[in-house]
Coordinates of C-alpha atoms in Angstrom, one line a residue:
Chain A
M1 CA -17.6 -24.3 13.6
A2 CA -15.1 -23.9 16.4
E3 CA -13.9 -20.4 17.0
V4 CA -10.5 -19.6 15.6
T5 CA -8.3 -17.8 18.2
N6 CA -4.6 -17.1 18.6
A7 CA -4.5 -19.9 21.3
S8 CA -6.4 -22.5 19.2
V9 CA -4.3 -21.9 16.1
L10 CA -1.1 -22.1 18.1
A11 CA -2.2 -25.2 19.8
T12 CA -3.1 -26.8 16.5
L13 CA 0.2 -25.9 15.0
Q14 CA 2.2 -27.1 17.9
E15 CA 0.3 -30.4 17.9
K16 CA 0.8 -30.9 14.2
F17 CA 4.3 -29.6 13.7
G18 CA 5.9 -29.9 17.2
D19 CA 9.4 -28.6 17.2
A20 CA 9.0 -26.7 13.9
I21 CA 7.3 -24.0 15.9
E22 CA 10.2 -22.5 17.7
H23 CA 8.3 -20.0 19.7
A24 CA 5.4 -17.6 19.5
Y25 CA 4.0 -14.4 21.0
E26 CA 1.2 -11.9 20.4
P27 CA 2.5 -8.4 19.7
Y28 CA -0.4 -6.0 19.4
G29 CA -2.8 -8.9 19.4
M30 CA -1.5 -10.7 16.3
L31 CA -0.3 -14.2 16.7
T32 CA 3.3 -14.4 15.6
A33 CA 5.0 -17.7 15.2
F34 CA 8.7 -18.3 14.6
V35 CA 9.0 -21.5 12.5
K36 CA 11.8 -23.6 11.0
R37 CA 12.7 -23.0 7.4
E38 CA 12.4 -26.6 6.3
Q39 CA 8.8 -26.8 7.2
I40 CA 7.5 -23.4 6.3
I41 CA 5.8 -24.5 3.1
D42 CA 4.1 -27.5 4.9
I43 CA 2.9 -25.1 7.6
L44 CA 1.6 -22.6 5.1
R45 CA -0.1 -25.3 3.2
F46 CA -1.7 -26.7 6.3
L47 CA -2.9 -23.3 7.4
K48 CA -4.3 -22.7 3.9
E49 CA -6.0 -26.0 3.5
D50 CA -7.2 -26.8 7.0
S51 CA -11.0 -26.7 7.1
T52 CA -11.2 -24.8 10.3
I53 CA -8.4 -22.2 10.0
Q54 CA -8.7 -21.5 6.3
M55 CA -5.9 -19.0 5.8
N56 CA -6.8 -18.4 2.2
F57 CA -5.1 -15.1 1.7
L58 CA -1.4 -14.2 1.7
T59 CA -1.5 -10.5 2.7
S60 CA 2.2 -9.8 2.4
L61 CA 5.6 -11.3 2.3
C62 CA 8.8 -9.3 3.1
G63 CA 12.3 -9.7 4.3
I64 CA 14.2 -8.4 7.3
H65 CA 17.9 -8.2 8.2
Y66 CA 19.5 -8.3 11.6
P67 CA 23.3 -8.2 11.0
N68 CA 24.1 -8.8 14.7
N69 CA 21.8 -11.8 15.2
E70 CA 24.4 -14.4 14.5
G71 CA 23.2 -17.5 12.7
K72 CA 19.8 -15.9 12.1
E73 CA 20.7 -12.8 10.3
L74 CA 18.0 -12.9 7.6
G75 CA 14.3 -13.4 7.9
V76 CA 11.2 -13.7 5.8
I77 CA 7.9 -12.6 7.3
Y78 CA 4.5 -13.8 6.0
H79 CA 1.2 -12.2 6.9
L80 CA -1.7 -14.5 6.5
H81 CA -5.4 -13.7 6.6
S82 CA -8.4 -15.9 6.8
F83 CA -11.4 -14.1 5.2
T84 CA -13.9 -16.7 6.5
N85 CA -12.8 -16.4 10.1
N86 CA -11.5 -12.8 9.8
F87 CA -8.3 -13.9 11.5
R88 CA -4.8 -12.7 10.9
M89 CA -1.5 -14.1 11.8
R90 CA 2.2 -13.7 11.1
L91 CA 4.9 -16.3 10.5
E92 CA 8.6 -15.5 10.7
V93 CA 11.4 -17.6 9.4
F94 CA 15.1 -16.8 10.3
F95 CA 18.2 -18.3 8.8
P96 CA 21.9 -17.5 8.4
A97 CA 23.1 -14.9 5.8
A98 CA 25.5 -17.5 4.5
D99 CA 22.7 -19.9 3.5
V100 CA 20.0 -17.9 1.7
D101 CA 18.0 -20.7 0.1
M102 CA 14.3 -20.4 1.0
P103 CA 11.5 -22.5 -0.3
T104 CA 9.1 -20.6 -2.5
A105 CA 5.4 -19.9 -1.6
T106 CA 4.4 -19.5 -5.2
V107 CA 3.3 -23.1 -5.1
L108 CA 0.5 -22.0 -2.8
W109 CA -0.3 -18.5 -3.9
P110 CA 0.6 -17.0 -7.3
T111 CA 0.7 -13.6 -5.6
A112 CA 3.9 -14.7 -3.9
N113 CA 5.7 -14.3 -7.2
W114 CA 6.4 -10.6 -7.2
M115 CA 6.6 -10.4 -3.4
E116 CA 9.4 -12.9 -3.5
R117 CA 11.1 -11.1 -6.4
E118 CA 11.0 -7.9 -4.4
T119 CA 12.4 -9.8 -1.3
F120 CA 15.1 -11.3 -3.4
E121 CA 16.0 -8.0 -4.8
F122 CA 16.2 -6.2 -1.5
Y123 CA 17.8 -8.9 0.6
G124 CA 19.3 -11.5 -1.7
I125 CA 17.1 -14.3 -0.4
N126 CA 17.1 -17.1 -3.0
F127 CA 13.6 -18.6 -3.3
V128 CA 14.2 -22.1 -4.5
G129 CA 11.6 -23.2 -7.0
H130 CA 10.5 -19.7 -7.9
P131 CA 9.5 -19.6 -11.6
D132 CA 11.2 -16.3 -12.5
L133 CA 13.5 -15.0 -9.8
R134 CA 14.8 -11.7 -11.2
I135 CA 15.2 -8.2 -9.9
I136 CA 11.9 -6.4 -10.3
L137 CA 12.2 -2.7 -9.2
N138 CA 15.8 -1.6 -9.7
V139 CA 18.0 -1.9 -12.7
E140 CA 18.6 -5.4 -14.0
D141 CA 22.4 -5.3 -13.5
M142 CA 22.4 -4.2 -9.9
D143 CA 24.8 -6.5 -8.2
Y144 CA 23.9 -5.9 -4.5
H145 CA 20.9 -6.1 -2.3
P146 CA 20.2 -2.6 -1.1
L147 CA 18.0 -3.2 2.0
L148 CA 20.8 -5.1 3.7
K149 CA 21.9 -3.1 6.7
Q150 CA 25.5 -2.8 5.6
Y151 CA 24.6 -0.4 2.8
P152 CA 24.2 3.1 4.1
L153 CA 21.4 5.3 2.6
E154 CA 23.8 7.8 1.2
D155 CA 27.0 7.5 -0.7
D156 CA 29.6 7.4 2.0
T157 CA 32.1 9.3 0.0
R158 CA 30.0 12.4 0.4
T159 CA 31.7 15.0 2.5
D160 CA 29.4 18.0 2.2
K161 CA 26.9 16.7 4.7
D162 CA 27.6 16.1 8.4
D163 CA 24.7 15.9 10.8
R164 CA 26.2 14.1 13.8
Y165 CA 24.9 16.9 15.9
F166 CA 21.4 15.8 15.2
G167 CA 21.7 12.4 16.9
R168 CA 22.6 10.3 13.9
D169 CA 25.2 7.7 14.7
D170 CA 27.5 5.6 12.8
N171 CA 25.2 2.8 11.7
K172 CA 22.3 5.0 10.7
G173 CA 23.2 7.1 7.7
V174 CA 26.6 8.7 7.0
H175 CA 29.8 7.1 8.3
F176 CA 31.3 10.1 10.2
D177 CA 34.4 8.5 11.6
K178 CA 35.8 8.2 8.1
F179 CA 36.1 11.9 7.9
P180 CA 37.7 13.2 11.1
G181 CA 38.2 16.9 11.4
K182 CA 35.6 17.7 8.8
A183 CA 32.8 18.2 11.3
Q184 CA 31.3 21.6 11.2
L185 CA 28.2 23.0 12.7
P186 CA 25.6 23.5 10.0
N187 CA 25.6 26.9 8.3
K188 CA 22.9 29.2 9.5
Chain B
M1 CA 13.1 -30.4 -52.1
Q2 CA 11.5 -28.7 -49.1
Q3 CA 8.1 -29.8 -48.0
Y4 CA 5.6 -27.5 -46.3
T5 CA 3.9 -29.4 -43.5
D6 CA 2.5 -27.3 -40.7
I7 CA 1.8 -23.7 -41.5
E8 CA 0.7 -22.8 -38.0
E9 CA 4.1 -23.7 -36.6
E10 CA 5.7 -21.1 -38.7
K11 CA 3.3 -18.4 -37.8
E12 CA 5.1 -15.1 -37.1
Y13 CA 4.4 -13.0 -34.1
N14 CA 5.1 -9.4 -33.8
T15 CA 6.7 -7.9 -30.7
L16 CA 5.1 -4.6 -29.6
N17 CA 6.6 -2.3 -27.0
L18 CA 3.8 -0.7 -25.2
G19 CA 5.3 2.0 -23.0
P20 CA 7.2 3.0 -20.9
T21 CA 5.9 6.4 -21.7
H22 CA 2.8 5.6 -23.8
P23 CA 0.2 8.3 -23.4
A24 CA -2.6 5.7 -23.1
T25 CA -1.2 3.9 -20.1
H26 CA -1.5 6.9 -17.8
G27 CA 1.8 6.5 -16.0
I28 CA 5.1 4.8 -16.6
F29 CA 4.5 1.2 -17.4
Q30 CA 6.2 -1.0 -20.0
N31 CA 4.7 -4.1 -21.5
V32 CA 6.4 -6.1 -24.1
L33 CA 3.5 -7.7 -26.0
K34 CA 3.7 -10.6 -28.3
M35 CA 1.0 -10.0 -30.9
D36 CA -0.8 -12.2 -33.4
G37 CA -2.3 -9.4 -35.5
E38 CA -4.2 -7.5 -32.9
I39 CA -4.6 -10.3 -30.4
I40 CA -2.2 -10.4 -27.5
V41 CA -0.5 -13.8 -27.2
S42 CA 1.6 -13.0 -24.1
S43 CA 3.0 -10.0 -22.3
E44 CA 5.9 -9.2 -20.1
P45 CA 5.5 -6.2 -17.8
T46 CA 8.5 -4.3 -16.6
I47 CA 8.0 -2.1 -13.6
G48 CA 10.2 0.1 -11.3
Y49 CA 10.6 3.1 -13.6
I50 CA 9.8 5.4 -10.7
H51 CA 11.2 3.3 -7.9
R52 CA 12.4 5.7 -5.1
A53 CA 13.5 3.1 -2.5
F54 CA 10.9 4.3 0.1
E55 CA 11.5 1.3 2.3
K56 CA 15.2 2.1 2.5
I57 CA 14.6 5.8 3.1
A58 CA 12.1 5.0 5.8
E59 CA 14.7 3.2 7.8
H60 CA 16.7 6.5 8.0
R61 CA 13.9 9.0 8.7
P62 CA 12.3 10.0 12.0
Y63 CA 8.6 9.0 12.2
Y64 CA 7.2 12.3 11.1
Q65 CA 9.4 12.5 8.0
I66 CA 7.9 9.2 6.7
T67 CA 4.4 10.8 6.2
P68 CA 5.6 12.7 3.0
L69 CA 6.9 9.4 1.6
T70 CA 3.5 7.8 1.9
D71 CA 2.0 10.8 0.0
R72 CA 3.9 9.7 -3.0
M73 CA 2.6 6.2 -3.2
N74 CA -1.0 6.4 -4.3
Y75 CA -1.0 10.1 -5.1
C76 CA -4.7 10.0 -6.1
S77 CA -5.7 9.5 -2.5
S78 CA -2.7 10.6 -0.4
P79 CA -4.7 11.4 2.7
I80 CA -5.6 7.8 3.1
N81 CA -1.9 6.9 3.0
N82 CA -1.0 9.6 5.5
M83 CA -3.6 8.6 8.0
G84 CA -2.9 4.9 7.5
W85 CA 0.7 5.7 8.5
H86 CA -0.3 7.9 11.5
M87 CA -2.7 5.2 12.7
T88 CA 0.1 2.6 12.5
M89 CA 2.3 4.8 14.7
E90 CA -0.6 5.3 17.1
K91 CA -1.1 1.6 17.3
L92 CA 2.6 1.2 18.1
I93 CA 2.6 3.8 20.9
G94 CA -0.9 2.8 22.1
A95 CA -2.4 6.3 21.7
E96 CA -6.1 6.8 22.3
I97 CA -7.6 9.1 19.6
P98 CA -10.7 11.2 20.5
K99 CA -13.9 10.3 18.6
R100 CA -14.0 13.8 17.0
A101 CA -10.6 13.3 15.4
Q102 CA -11.6 9.8 14.2
Y103 CA -14.7 11.2 12.5
M104 CA -12.8 14.0 11.0
R105 CA -10.3 11.5 9.6
I106 CA -13.2 9.5 8.1
I107 CA -14.5 12.5 6.4
I108 CA -11.2 13.2 4.7
M109 CA -10.4 9.6 3.9
E110 CA -13.8 9.2 2.2
L111 CA -13.3 12.4 0.3
A112 CA -10.0 11.0 -0.8
R113 CA -11.6 7.7 -1.9
I114 CA -14.2 9.7 -3.9
A115 CA -11.4 11.6 -5.6
D116 CA -9.5 8.4 -6.4
H117 CA -12.6 6.7 -7.9
I118 CA -13.5 9.9 -9.9
V119 CA -10.1 9.7 -11.5
C120 CA -10.3 6.0 -12.2
N121 CA -13.9 5.9 -13.6
S122 CA -13.6 9.0 -15.7
V123 CA -10.4 7.7 -17.2
I124 CA -12.3 4.5 -18.1
G125 CA -14.6 6.8 -19.9
V126 CA -11.7 8.4 -21.7
D127 CA -10.2 5.1 -22.8
T128 CA -13.5 4.0 -24.3
G129 CA -13.8 7.3 -26.2
A130 CA -16.0 9.4 -23.9
L131 CA -13.9 12.4 -23.0
T132 CA -16.8 14.6 -22.0
G133 CA -17.6 13.0 -18.7
F134 CA -14.0 13.3 -17.7
T135 CA -13.8 17.0 -18.2
Y136 CA -17.0 17.5 -16.1
V137 CA -16.3 15.3 -13.1
W138 CA -12.8 16.6 -12.6
Q139 CA -14.3 19.8 -11.4
D140 CA -15.5 17.9 -8.4
R141 CA -12.1 16.5 -7.8
E142 CA -11.0 20.1 -7.8
K143 CA -13.5 20.8 -5.1
I144 CA -12.2 18.0 -2.9
Y145 CA -8.6 19.3 -3.4
E146 CA -9.8 22.7 -2.2
V147 CA -11.0 21.0 1.0
Y148 CA -7.5 19.5 1.5
E149 CA -6.0 22.9 0.8
E150 CA -8.1 24.5 3.4
I151 CA -7.0 22.0 6.0
C152 CA -3.3 21.5 5.3
G153 CA -2.4 23.9 2.6
A154 CA -1.4 21.2 0.0
R155 CA -3.3 19.6 -2.7
L156 CA -1.8 16.5 -4.3
T157 CA 0.9 15.4 -1.8
T158 CA -1.0 16.4 1.2
N159 CA 1.0 15.4 4.3
I160 CA -2.3 15.9 6.1
G161 CA -2.8 15.4 9.8
R162 CA -0.5 14.5 12.6
I163 CA 0.3 11.4 14.7
G164 CA -2.6 11.8 17.1
G165 CA -5.1 13.6 15.0
F166 CA -5.2 16.8 13.0
E167 CA -3.0 19.9 13.0
R168 CA -6.1 22.1 13.6
D169 CA -9.8 21.9 13.9
F170 CA -11.8 22.3 10.7
N171 CA -12.8 25.9 10.4
K172 CA -16.1 27.2 9.1
T173 CA -14.9 27.6 5.5
T174 CA -13.8 23.9 5.5
W175 CA -17.2 22.7 6.5
E176 CA -18.8 24.9 3.9
K177 CA -16.4 23.6 1.3
I178 CA -17.1 19.9 2.3
N179 CA -20.8 20.6 2.0
D180 CA -20.4 22.3 -1.3
A181 CA -18.2 19.5 -2.7
L182 CA -20.7 16.8 -1.6
N183 CA -23.7 18.6 -3.1
S184 CA -21.8 19.2 -6.3
I185 CA -20.6 15.5 -6.5
E186 CA -24.1 14.2 -5.9
K187 CA -25.5 16.2 -8.8
R188 CA -22.7 15.7 -11.2
W189 CA -22.0 12.1 -10.5
A190 CA -25.6 11.2 -11.2
E191 CA -25.2 12.9 -14.5
F192 CA -22.0 11.0 -15.2
E193 CA -23.7 7.7 -14.4
R194 CA -26.6 8.6 -16.7
L195 CA -24.0 9.2 -19.4
L196 CA -22.2 5.9 -19.1
S197 CA -23.7 3.2 -16.9
R198 CA -26.5 2.1 -19.2
N199 CA -24.9 3.4 -22.4
R200 CA -25.1 0.6 -24.9
I201 CA -21.8 1.4 -26.6
F202 CA -20.0 1.7 -23.2
M203 CA -21.5 -1.6 -22.0
D204 CA -20.6 -3.5 -25.1
R205 CA -17.1 -2.2 -24.8
C206 CA -16.6 -3.0 -21.1
I207 CA -18.6 -6.1 -20.4
G208 CA -16.3 -9.1 -20.6
C209 CA -13.2 -7.0 -21.0
G210 CA -10.3 -8.1 -18.8
P211 CA -12.3 -10.5 -16.5
I212 CA -10.9 -12.4 -13.5
T213 CA -12.6 -15.0 -11.4
A214 CA -12.9 -14.7 -7.6
E215 CA -10.7 -17.6 -7.0
K216 CA -7.9 -16.3 -9.2
A217 CA -8.3 -12.8 -7.8
L218 CA -7.8 -14.2 -4.3
G219 CA -4.8 -16.2 -5.3
Y220 CA -3.2 -13.1 -6.9
G221 CA -3.8 -11.1 -3.7
F222 CA -6.4 -8.7 -5.1
T223 CA -8.1 -6.4 -2.6
G224 CA -10.3 -3.4 -2.8
P225 CA -12.7 -2.6 -5.7
N226 CA -11.0 -5.0 -8.1
L227 CA -11.6 -8.0 -5.7
R228 CA -15.1 -6.9 -4.9
A229 CA -15.9 -6.6 -8.6
A230 CA -15.0 -10.3 -8.8
G231 CA -17.6 -11.1 -6.1
V232 CA -15.6 -11.2 -2.8
D233 CA -17.1 -8.9 -0.2
Y234 CA -13.8 -8.1 1.5
D235 CA -13.4 -4.5 2.7
V236 CA -10.9 -3.6 5.5
R237 CA -13.3 -1.0 6.8
V238 CA -15.7 -3.7 7.7
M239 CA -13.4 -6.7 8.4
S240 CA -11.0 -4.8 10.7
P241 CA -12.6 -1.5 11.4
Y242 CA -10.3 1.4 12.2
S243 CA -11.0 5.0 13.1
S244 CA -14.5 4.1 14.2
Y245 CA -15.8 2.8 10.9
E246 CA -18.0 0.4 13.0
D247 CA -20.2 3.4 13.9
F248 CA -21.3 3.9 10.3
D249 CA -24.0 2.4 8.2
F250 CA -22.9 1.7 4.7
T251 CA -22.9 -1.2 2.2
I252 CA -20.1 -2.9 0.3
P253 CA -21.0 -3.2 -3.4
V254 CA -19.9 -6.5 -5.1
G255 CA -19.8 -7.5 -8.7
T256 CA -20.0 -10.9 -10.3
N257 CA -17.7 -11.2 -13.4
G258 CA -14.7 -9.2 -12.3
D259 CA -14.6 -7.5 -15.7
T260 CA -14.1 -3.8 -16.5
Y261 CA -17.8 -3.0 -16.3
D262 CA -18.1 -4.5 -12.8
R263 CA -15.0 -2.7 -11.6
F264 CA -16.6 0.5 -13.0
M265 CA -19.9 -0.1 -11.3
V266 CA -18.3 -1.1 -8.0
R267 CA -16.4 2.2 -7.9
N268 CA -19.5 4.1 -8.9
T269 CA -21.5 2.7 -6.0
E270 CA -18.6 3.2 -3.6
I271 CA -18.7 6.9 -4.4
W272 CA -22.4 7.0 -3.2
E273 CA -21.5 5.0 -0.1
S274 CA -18.7 7.4 0.7
I275 CA -21.0 10.3 0.4
K276 CA -23.4 8.6 2.8
I277 CA -20.5 8.0 5.3
I278 CA -19.4 11.6 5.2
R279 CA -22.9 12.9 5.7
Q280 CA -23.3 10.5 8.7
A281 CA -20.0 11.7 10.1
M282 CA -20.9 15.3 9.7
N283 CA -24.3 14.9 11.3
N284 CA -23.1 12.9 14.2
L285 CA -19.8 14.7 14.7
P286 CA -18.9 14.3 18.4
E287 CA -17.7 17.3 20.5
G288 CA -14.2 17.0 21.8
N289 CA -10.7 17.6 20.9
Y290 CA -9.3 17.2 17.4
H291 CA -6.1 15.5 18.5
A292 CA -5.0 13.0 21.1
D293 CA -3.3 14.2 24.3
I294 CA 0.2 12.8 23.5
P295 CA 2.6 15.7 23.7
E296 CA 5.6 13.5 23.0
F297 CA 4.3 12.7 19.5
Y298 CA 1.8 15.3 18.5
L299 CA 3.5 18.4 17.1
P300 CA 2.5 21.4 19.2
Q301 CA 0.8 24.5 17.8
K302 CA 3.3 26.9 16.3
D303 CA 2.1 29.7 18.6
D304 CA 2.8 27.6 21.6
V305 CA 6.2 26.8 20.3
Y306 CA 7.1 30.5 20.4
T307 CA 5.6 31.2 23.8
K308 CA 5.7 28.0 25.9
M309 CA 8.7 26.2 27.2
E310 CA 7.2 22.7 27.1
A311 CA 5.9 23.1 23.6
L312 CA 9.3 24.3 22.4
I313 CA 11.0 21.2 24.0
Y314 CA 8.5 18.8 22.5
H315 CA 8.7 20.5 19.2
F316 CA 12.4 20.1 19.2
K317 CA 12.3 16.5 20.3
I318 CA 9.8 15.5 17.8
V319 CA 11.4 17.3 14.8
M320 CA 14.8 15.8 15.7
G321 CA 13.3 12.4 16.4
E322 CA 14.4 12.2 20.0
T323 CA 11.3 10.8 21.5
D324 CA 11.4 7.1 22.6
V325 CA 9.1 4.7 21.0
P326 CA 8.3 1.2 22.2
K327 CA 10.0 -1.7 20.7
G328 CA 7.8 -4.0 18.8
E329 CA 6.3 -5.1 15.5
V330 CA 2.9 -4.0 14.3
Y331 CA 0.8 -4.4 11.2
H332 CA -1.9 -2.0 10.5
C333 CA -4.0 -1.8 7.3
V334 CA -6.5 0.6 5.9
E335 CA -8.8 0.4 2.9
G336 CA -7.0 2.6 0.4
G337 CA -8.4 3.6 -3.0
N338 CA -7.1 0.4 -4.5
G339 CA -7.4 -2.0 -1.7
E340 CA -5.7 -3.1 1.5
L341 CA -2.9 -0.7 2.2
G342 CA -0.8 -2.2 4.9
F343 CA 2.1 -1.0 7.0
Y344 CA 4.3 -3.5 8.7
L345 CA 6.5 -1.6 11.1
V346 CA 9.3 -3.1 13.2
S347 CA 10.6 -0.7 15.8
D348 CA 13.8 -1.3 17.8
G349 CA 13.1 1.7 20.0
G350 CA 15.3 4.0 17.9
R351 CA 14.5 7.3 16.2
T352 CA 13.7 5.6 12.9
P353 CA 11.8 2.4 12.1
Y354 CA 14.1 -0.7 12.0
R355 CA 12.0 -2.0 9.1
L356 CA 9.0 -0.6 7.4
H357 CA 7.3 -2.6 4.7
F358 CA 4.4 -1.1 2.7
R359 CA 1.9 -3.6 1.4
R360 CA 1.0 -1.8 -1.8
P361 CA -2.2 -3.1 -3.3
C362 CA -1.2 -2.1 -6.9
F363 CA 2.1 -3.9 -6.8
I364 CA 0.4 -7.0 -5.7
Y365 CA -2.4 -7.2 -8.2
Y366 CA -0.6 -5.8 -11.2
Q367 CA 1.1 -9.2 -11.6
A368 CA -2.2 -10.7 -12.7
Y369 CA -2.3 -8.3 -15.6
P370 CA -0.5 -10.5 -18.2
E371 CA -3.0 -13.3 -17.5
M372 CA -6.0 -10.9 -17.7
I373 CA -5.1 -9.6 -21.1
K374 CA -4.0 -12.8 -22.7
G375 CA -6.1 -13.4 -25.8
A376 CA -7.6 -10.0 -25.7
M377 CA -7.3 -7.2 -28.2
L378 CA -4.6 -4.5 -27.8
S379 CA -7.3 -1.8 -27.0
D380 CA -8.7 -4.1 -24.3
A381 CA -5.3 -4.2 -22.6
I382 CA -5.4 -0.4 -22.3
L383 CA -8.9 -0.5 -20.9
T384 CA -8.1 -3.3 -18.5
M385 CA -5.2 -1.4 -17.1
S386 CA -7.1 1.8 -16.5
S387 CA -10.0 -0.1 -14.9
M388 CA -7.6 -1.8 -12.5
N389 CA -6.4 1.7 -11.5
V390 CA -2.8 0.9 -11.4
I391 CA -1.0 3.9 -10.0
A392 CA 2.7 4.0 -10.9
G393 CA 3.7 5.6 -7.6
E394 CA 2.2 2.9 -5.5
L395 CA 3.4 0.2 -7.8
D396 CA 7.0 1.2 -7.7
A397 CA 7.2 2.7 -4.2

């Protein structure tokens, strides 16, 4: 059997799917391919069923949010693993926040079910074709998606806590500029 | 006049609420079961009762402050979580860890695995009606916790180690306690196995209870002892060795049926293998430093902080999260008590992770639970859950 390497898998994918593979690189040795949303399931199916590559295991599936990355704000990241070749790779799909429909991977791996529910809950990504897309960890009537970057960690009406002197800026944590004049050095 | 045609169609099912705080589920799990007498027709699990938004919190905490979050996932083996996270950071910054520190980590991680498996297997005993073994072997778990206590001062949520190695070298008492724990476990675990492994009542109860095939287990993303019990020899320690596991000689036990008995036996055998690994690590412990030479990330000794300028500066920078980290994305996984515990870290070079995703083995395999207990008796559902070792902290993050 031919050895499966980052280069060989990438070459196979590019030959088979052409433009659907936008670009690829190898951070810390793991092949990472950015692919088009329309073909993600075809690519996953090919990787899973190809007799050489045999990506039989979906290790994880999670979302990510880049609010400033216009047109590609939201992403879904798949980690795949081939037990037979002991080869891991990562696929990333990015799409605009206004259009959050994403094909479901539950058709290939039942384990994608809860992973996609979690991703839906955290990022509001709508997995089309998912058998039971509901919130899984938080309360059922929660009407926002907490891991989106626009939601601060703490309640921004809180005024008793101000740690701008410790290097925290506006987009990470408390919104200080809403409370001018309230800044105090922490009590010793 | 009404005619009776099909009686089966009009069969009535009962709805049974199992949980969220049922004493037999060992944690906060709710399952709404549809019952036909005592047979489970279907079940609907609800999770998230102790969801603490770790992934969101992690985006707002400097790297050292994430270690205590990992403690609270699988709290039966928190050192593995801590070290998995530290190793992820070391992979991101490209730190080289001395062999001695790696071996010390292996000793602690294997002790944690033993503690985890002791909990799981003794609780299987409890759920089948054998409480005695449980009360005995928990003394050994206590001995392991004393080892943690000697190293880091904490017992359950350990926050053990540092990015780069350990906070201090193991002292004489630690080595004595490790030795003592191993001797005691070897003796008592053999006794525990004599009590249950070939016990006719226990075997009748466990064999064929909550089985899963290898194919289904792979599809559902099983890892760890539950996958190995189904017959797939996947272990992160062997497939992607970290922390010098490649230096050690040990075997990976596999089962055949993927039922409760196989899961029990796989964990039993893993305890013996872990003891073997710890003994090898202690006998071949290399000389050298117990931490890597990375002053920008490794918290300095407290004495030095009080007396040396550099140490004070680094201490301040690390605690305040002012050290620069490389930009990049990295995935690192370790073999936790329940399977592949993965950390997917995206760093934008800031003081906190841009995104940190925990691949929590419990969360992933618990979704197979309704299928595994379908058609089983109610009491089998309890036993299946405890043999899968579903830890609420890891499930809900």
